[in-house]
CSV table of C-alpha atoms in Angstrom, one decimal:
chain,number,residue,atom,x,y,z
A,28,MET,CA,39.9,-174.6,28.2
A,29,SER,CA,40.9,-178.2,28.2
A,30,VAL,CA,41.1,-180.0,24.8
A,31,ALA,CA,38.6,-182.6,26.2
A,32,PHE,CA,35.8,-180.0,26.2
A,33,ARG,CA,36.6,-178.4,22.9
A,34,ARG,CA,34.1,-178.9,20.1
A,35,GLU,CA,35.7,-180.6,17.1
A,36,SER,CA,34.6,-179.6,13.6
A,37,ASP,CA,33.6,-182.3,11.1
A,38,GLU,CA,36.4,-181.2,8.8
A,39,GLU,CA,39.2,-182.1,11.2
A,40,HIS,CA,38.6,-185.8,10.6
A,41,LEU,CA,38.7,-185.5,6.8
A,42,GLU,CA,41.8,-186.6,4.9
A,43,PRO,CA,43.7,-183.6,3.4
A,44,LYS,CA,43.5,-183.2,-0.4
A,45,PHE,CA,47.0,-183.1,-1.8
A,46,GLU,CA,48.0,-181.7,-5.1
A,47,LEU,CA,48.5,-184.1,-8.0
A,48,PRO,CA,52.1,-185.3,-7.9
A,49,ILE,CA,54.4,-183.9,-10.6
A,50,PRO,CA,56.9,-186.4,-11.9
A,51,PRO,CA,60.5,-185.5,-10.9
A,52,GLY,CA,62.9,-184.3,-13.5
A,53,PRO,CA,62.5,-182.2,-16.6
A,54,ASN,CA,59.1,-182.1,-18.4
A,55,LEU,CA,60.2,-183.2,-21.9
A,56,VAL,CA,57.4,-183.3,-24.5
A,57,THR,CA,56.9,-184.1,-28.1
A,58,GLY,CA,54.9,-181.8,-30.3
A,59,ARG,CA,52.0,-184.2,-29.9
A,60,GLY,CA,52.4,-184.3,-26.1
A,61,LEU,CA,52.4,-180.5,-25.9
A,62,ALA,CA,49.2,-180.3,-28.0
A,63,GLN,CA,47.6,-182.8,-25.7
A,64,ILE,CA,48.5,-180.7,-22.6
A,65,ARG,CA,47.2,-177.5,-24.2
A,66,THR,CA,43.9,-179.3,-25.2
A,67,ARG,CA,43.5,-180.6,-21.6
A,68,VAL,CA,44.0,-177.2,-20.1
A,69,ALA,CA,41.4,-175.7,-22.5
A,70,GLU,CA,39.0,-178.5,-21.7
A,71,LEU,CA,39.3,-178.0,-18.0
A,72,GLU,CA,39.0,-174.2,-18.3
A,73,ALA,CA,35.7,-174.7,-20.3
A,74,THR,CA,34.4,-177.3,-17.8
A,75,LEU,CA,35.2,-175.2,-14.8
A,76,SER,CA,33.1,-172.3,-15.9
A,77,GLY,CA,30.0,-174.6,-16.0
A,78,LEU,CA,30.4,-176.3,-12.7
A,79,VAL,CA,28.3,-175.5,-9.6
A,80,ASP,CA,29.1,-178.3,-7.2
A,81,GLU,CA,31.7,-177.2,-4.7
A,82,ASP,CA,33.6,-180.6,-4.7
A,83,ALA,CA,33.5,-180.8,-8.5
A,84,ILE,CA,34.9,-177.2,-8.7
A,85,LYS,CA,37.7,-178.1,-6.3
A,86,ALA,CA,38.6,-181.2,-8.2
A,87,ALA,CA,38.6,-179.4,-11.5
A,88,ARG,CA,40.8,-176.6,-10.1
A,89,ARG,CA,43.2,-179.1,-8.7
A,90,GLU,CA,43.5,-180.9,-12.1
A,91,LEU,CA,43.8,-177.5,-13.9
A,92,ARG,CA,46.7,-176.5,-11.6
A,93,TYR,CA,48.5,-179.8,-12.5
A,94,TRP,CA,48.0,-179.4,-16.2
A,95,SER,CA,48.8,-175.6,-16.2
A,96,THR,CA,52.1,-176.4,-14.4
A,97,ARG,CA,52.9,-179.1,-16.9
A,98,GLN,CA,52.2,-176.7,-19.7
A,99,SER,CA,54.3,-173.9,-18.3
A,100,THR,CA,57.2,-176.3,-17.6
A,101,ALA,CA,57.0,-178.2,-20.9
A,102,GLN,CA,60.3,-178.4,-22.8
A,103,LEU,CA,59.5,-179.1,-26.5
A,104,MET,CA,62.3,-181.4,-27.7
A,105,ASP,CA,63.9,-181.1,-31.1
A,106,LYS,CA,63.2,-183.8,-33.6
A,107,ALA,CA,65.8,-186.6,-33.4
A,108,ASP,CA,67.9,-187.5,-36.4
A,109,GLY,CA,67.3,-191.2,-36.1
A,110,SER,CA,70.9,-192.3,-36.1
A,111,ARG,CA,70.7,-193.1,-32.3
A,112,VAL,CA,67.9,-193.8,-30.0
A,113,ALA,CA,66.7,-190.5,-28.5
A,114,PHE,CA,63.6,-188.8,-27.1
A,115,GLY,CA,60.8,-189.0,-29.6
A,116,CYS,CA,62.2,-192.0,-31.6
A,117,THR,CA,60.3,-195.2,-32.4
A,118,VAL,CA,62.5,-198.1,-31.6
A,119,THR,CA,62.1,-201.7,-32.9
A,120,PHE,CA,64.0,-204.1,-30.7
A,121,GLN,CA,64.2,-207.8,-29.7
A,122,MET,CA,63.9,-208.8,-26.0
A,123,ASN,CA,63.2,-212.3,-24.7
A,124,ARG,CA,63.1,-213.6,-28.3
A,125,ARG,CA,60.2,-211.2,-29.1
A,126,GLU,CA,60.3,-208.3,-31.4
A,127,ARG,CA,58.7,-205.1,-29.9
A,128,VAL,CA,58.1,-201.6,-31.0
A,129,ILE,CA,58.0,-198.6,-28.6
A,130,THR,CA,58.1,-194.8,-29.0
A,131,ILE,CA,59.9,-192.8,-26.3
A,132,VAL,CA,57.8,-189.9,-25.2
A,133,GLY,CA,57.2,-187.5,-22.2
A,134,ASP,CA,55.7,-188.6,-18.8
A,135,ASP,CA,52.2,-187.3,-19.5
A,136,GLU,CA,52.0,-188.7,-23.0
A,137,ALA,CA,53.1,-192.2,-22.0
A,138,ASP,CA,50.7,-195.1,-22.6
A,139,PRO,CA,52.5,-198.4,-22.4
A,140,ALA,CA,49.6,-200.4,-23.8
A,141,ALA,CA,49.9,-198.3,-27.0
A,142,GLY,CA,53.7,-198.6,-27.1
A,143,LEU,CA,54.3,-195.1,-25.8
A,144,ILE,CA,56.9,-195.3,-23.1
A,145,SER,CA,58.1,-192.5,-20.8
A,146,PHE,CA,61.7,-191.3,-21.3
A,147,SER,CA,62.2,-191.8,-17.6
A,148,ALA,CA,61.2,-195.5,-17.7
A,149,PRO,CA,64.0,-198.1,-17.1
A,150,LEU,CA,63.5,-199.6,-20.6
A,151,SER,CA,63.8,-196.2,-22.3
A,152,ARG,CA,66.9,-195.3,-20.2
A,153,ALA,CA,68.5,-198.6,-21.3
A,154,LEU,CA,67.8,-197.9,-25.0
A,155,MET,CA,69.0,-194.3,-25.0
A,156,ASP,CA,71.9,-193.6,-27.4
A,157,ALA,CA,71.9,-197.1,-28.8
A,158,VAL,CA,72.3,-197.7,-32.5
A,159,PRO,CA,70.8,-200.4,-34.8
A,160,GLY,CA,72.5,-203.8,-34.2
A,161,GLU,CA,73.7,-202.9,-30.7
A,162,LYS,CA,73.1,-205.3,-27.9
A,163,LEU,CA,72.3,-203.9,-24.5
A,164,ASP,CA,72.2,-205.1,-20.9
A,165,PHE,CA,68.9,-204.8,-19.1
A,166,ALA,CA,67.4,-206.0,-15.8
A,167,GLN,CA,70.8,-207.5,-14.8
A,168,GLN,CA,71.0,-209.6,-18.0
A,169,GLU,CA,73.8,-209.2,-20.5
A,170,ASP,CA,72.7,-208.6,-24.1
A,171,ALA,CA,69.1,-208.7,-23.1
A,172,ILE,CA,68.0,-206.2,-25.8
A,173,GLU,CA,69.0,-206.0,-29.4
A,174,VAL,CA,68.1,-202.8,-31.2
A,175,ILE,CA,66.8,-203.6,-34.7
A,176,ALA,CA,65.7,-200.3,-36.1
A,177,ILE,CA,65.2,-196.6,-35.1
A,178,GLY,CA,62.5,-194.4,-36.7
A,179,VAL,CA,61.7,-190.8,-36.4
A,180,PRO,CA,58.1,-189.6,-36.4
A,181,ALA,CA,57.0,-187.3,-39.2
A,182,ALA,CA,56.4,-183.7,-38.1
A,183,PRO,CA,52.6,-183.3,-37.6
A,184,SER,CA,50.8,-180.5,-39.3
A,185,PRO,CA,49.5,-178.1,-36.6
A,186,SER,CA,46.5,-177.1,-38.8
A,187,THR,CA,45.0,-180.5,-39.0
A,188,GLU,CA,43.1,-182.8,-36.6
A,189,GLU,CA,45.6,-185.5,-37.4
A,190,SER,CA,48.3,-183.4,-35.6
A,191,LEU,CA,47.3,-185.2,-32.4
A,192,ASP,CA,48.0,-188.6,-34.0
A,193,TRP,CA,51.4,-190.1,-33.8
A,194,GLN,CA,52.4,-190.3,-37.5
A,195,CYS,CA,55.7,-191.9,-38.5
A,196,GLU,CA,57.6,-192.2,-41.7
A,197,SER,CA,57.4,-195.7,-43.2
A,198,GLU,CA,60.6,-197.0,-41.6
A,199,CYS,CA,59.2,-196.5,-38.1
A,200,MET,CA,55.8,-198.0,-38.5
A,201,PRO,CA,55.3,-201.3,-36.6
A,202,ARG,CA,55.4,-204.3,-39.0
A,203,GLN,CA,52.3,-206.3,-39.5
A,204,GLY,CA,51.8,-208.8,-36.7
A,205,LYS,CA,54.2,-207.1,-34.3
A,206,GLU,CA,52.6,-206.1,-31.0
A,207,PRO,CA,53.6,-203.0,-29.0
A,208,LEU,CA,55.4,-203.6,-25.7
């Protein structure tokens, strides 16, 4: 039969639903980041059992597949020693004559407005392995960044609600009046 006489279903014209994109590279996480992933998986599993709408179920399953994959591929990083900028460190630096404070975290934990920057971001990559006092090139500018201090977050207690809060030792807390990146 000719294609011209074939009946088309309504679903043929719908856009396909793709899986949520997984960031390329390793899935490095802090203890806080791993706890957030586990919490999200548990929330989605609980939500999924109460859903009845077909589209809502599909959306929840899609998101659950993403977070389950992120949980199974998570690589919990060892605590940095603070001598050099590394994953999980809080870095105080000066750029464009402004002092800024960021913490280098995993892709899923990143929140630039809160000063949490992914380890795969260009700024994080530029800061890696730097020491206090070092000047770094960034965005095709020489000595664009000066590292002022490096802090290491305190280990969170897994038994408390505060374990999801990013707690730092006193030397890595942002100073009063300093805004995050």
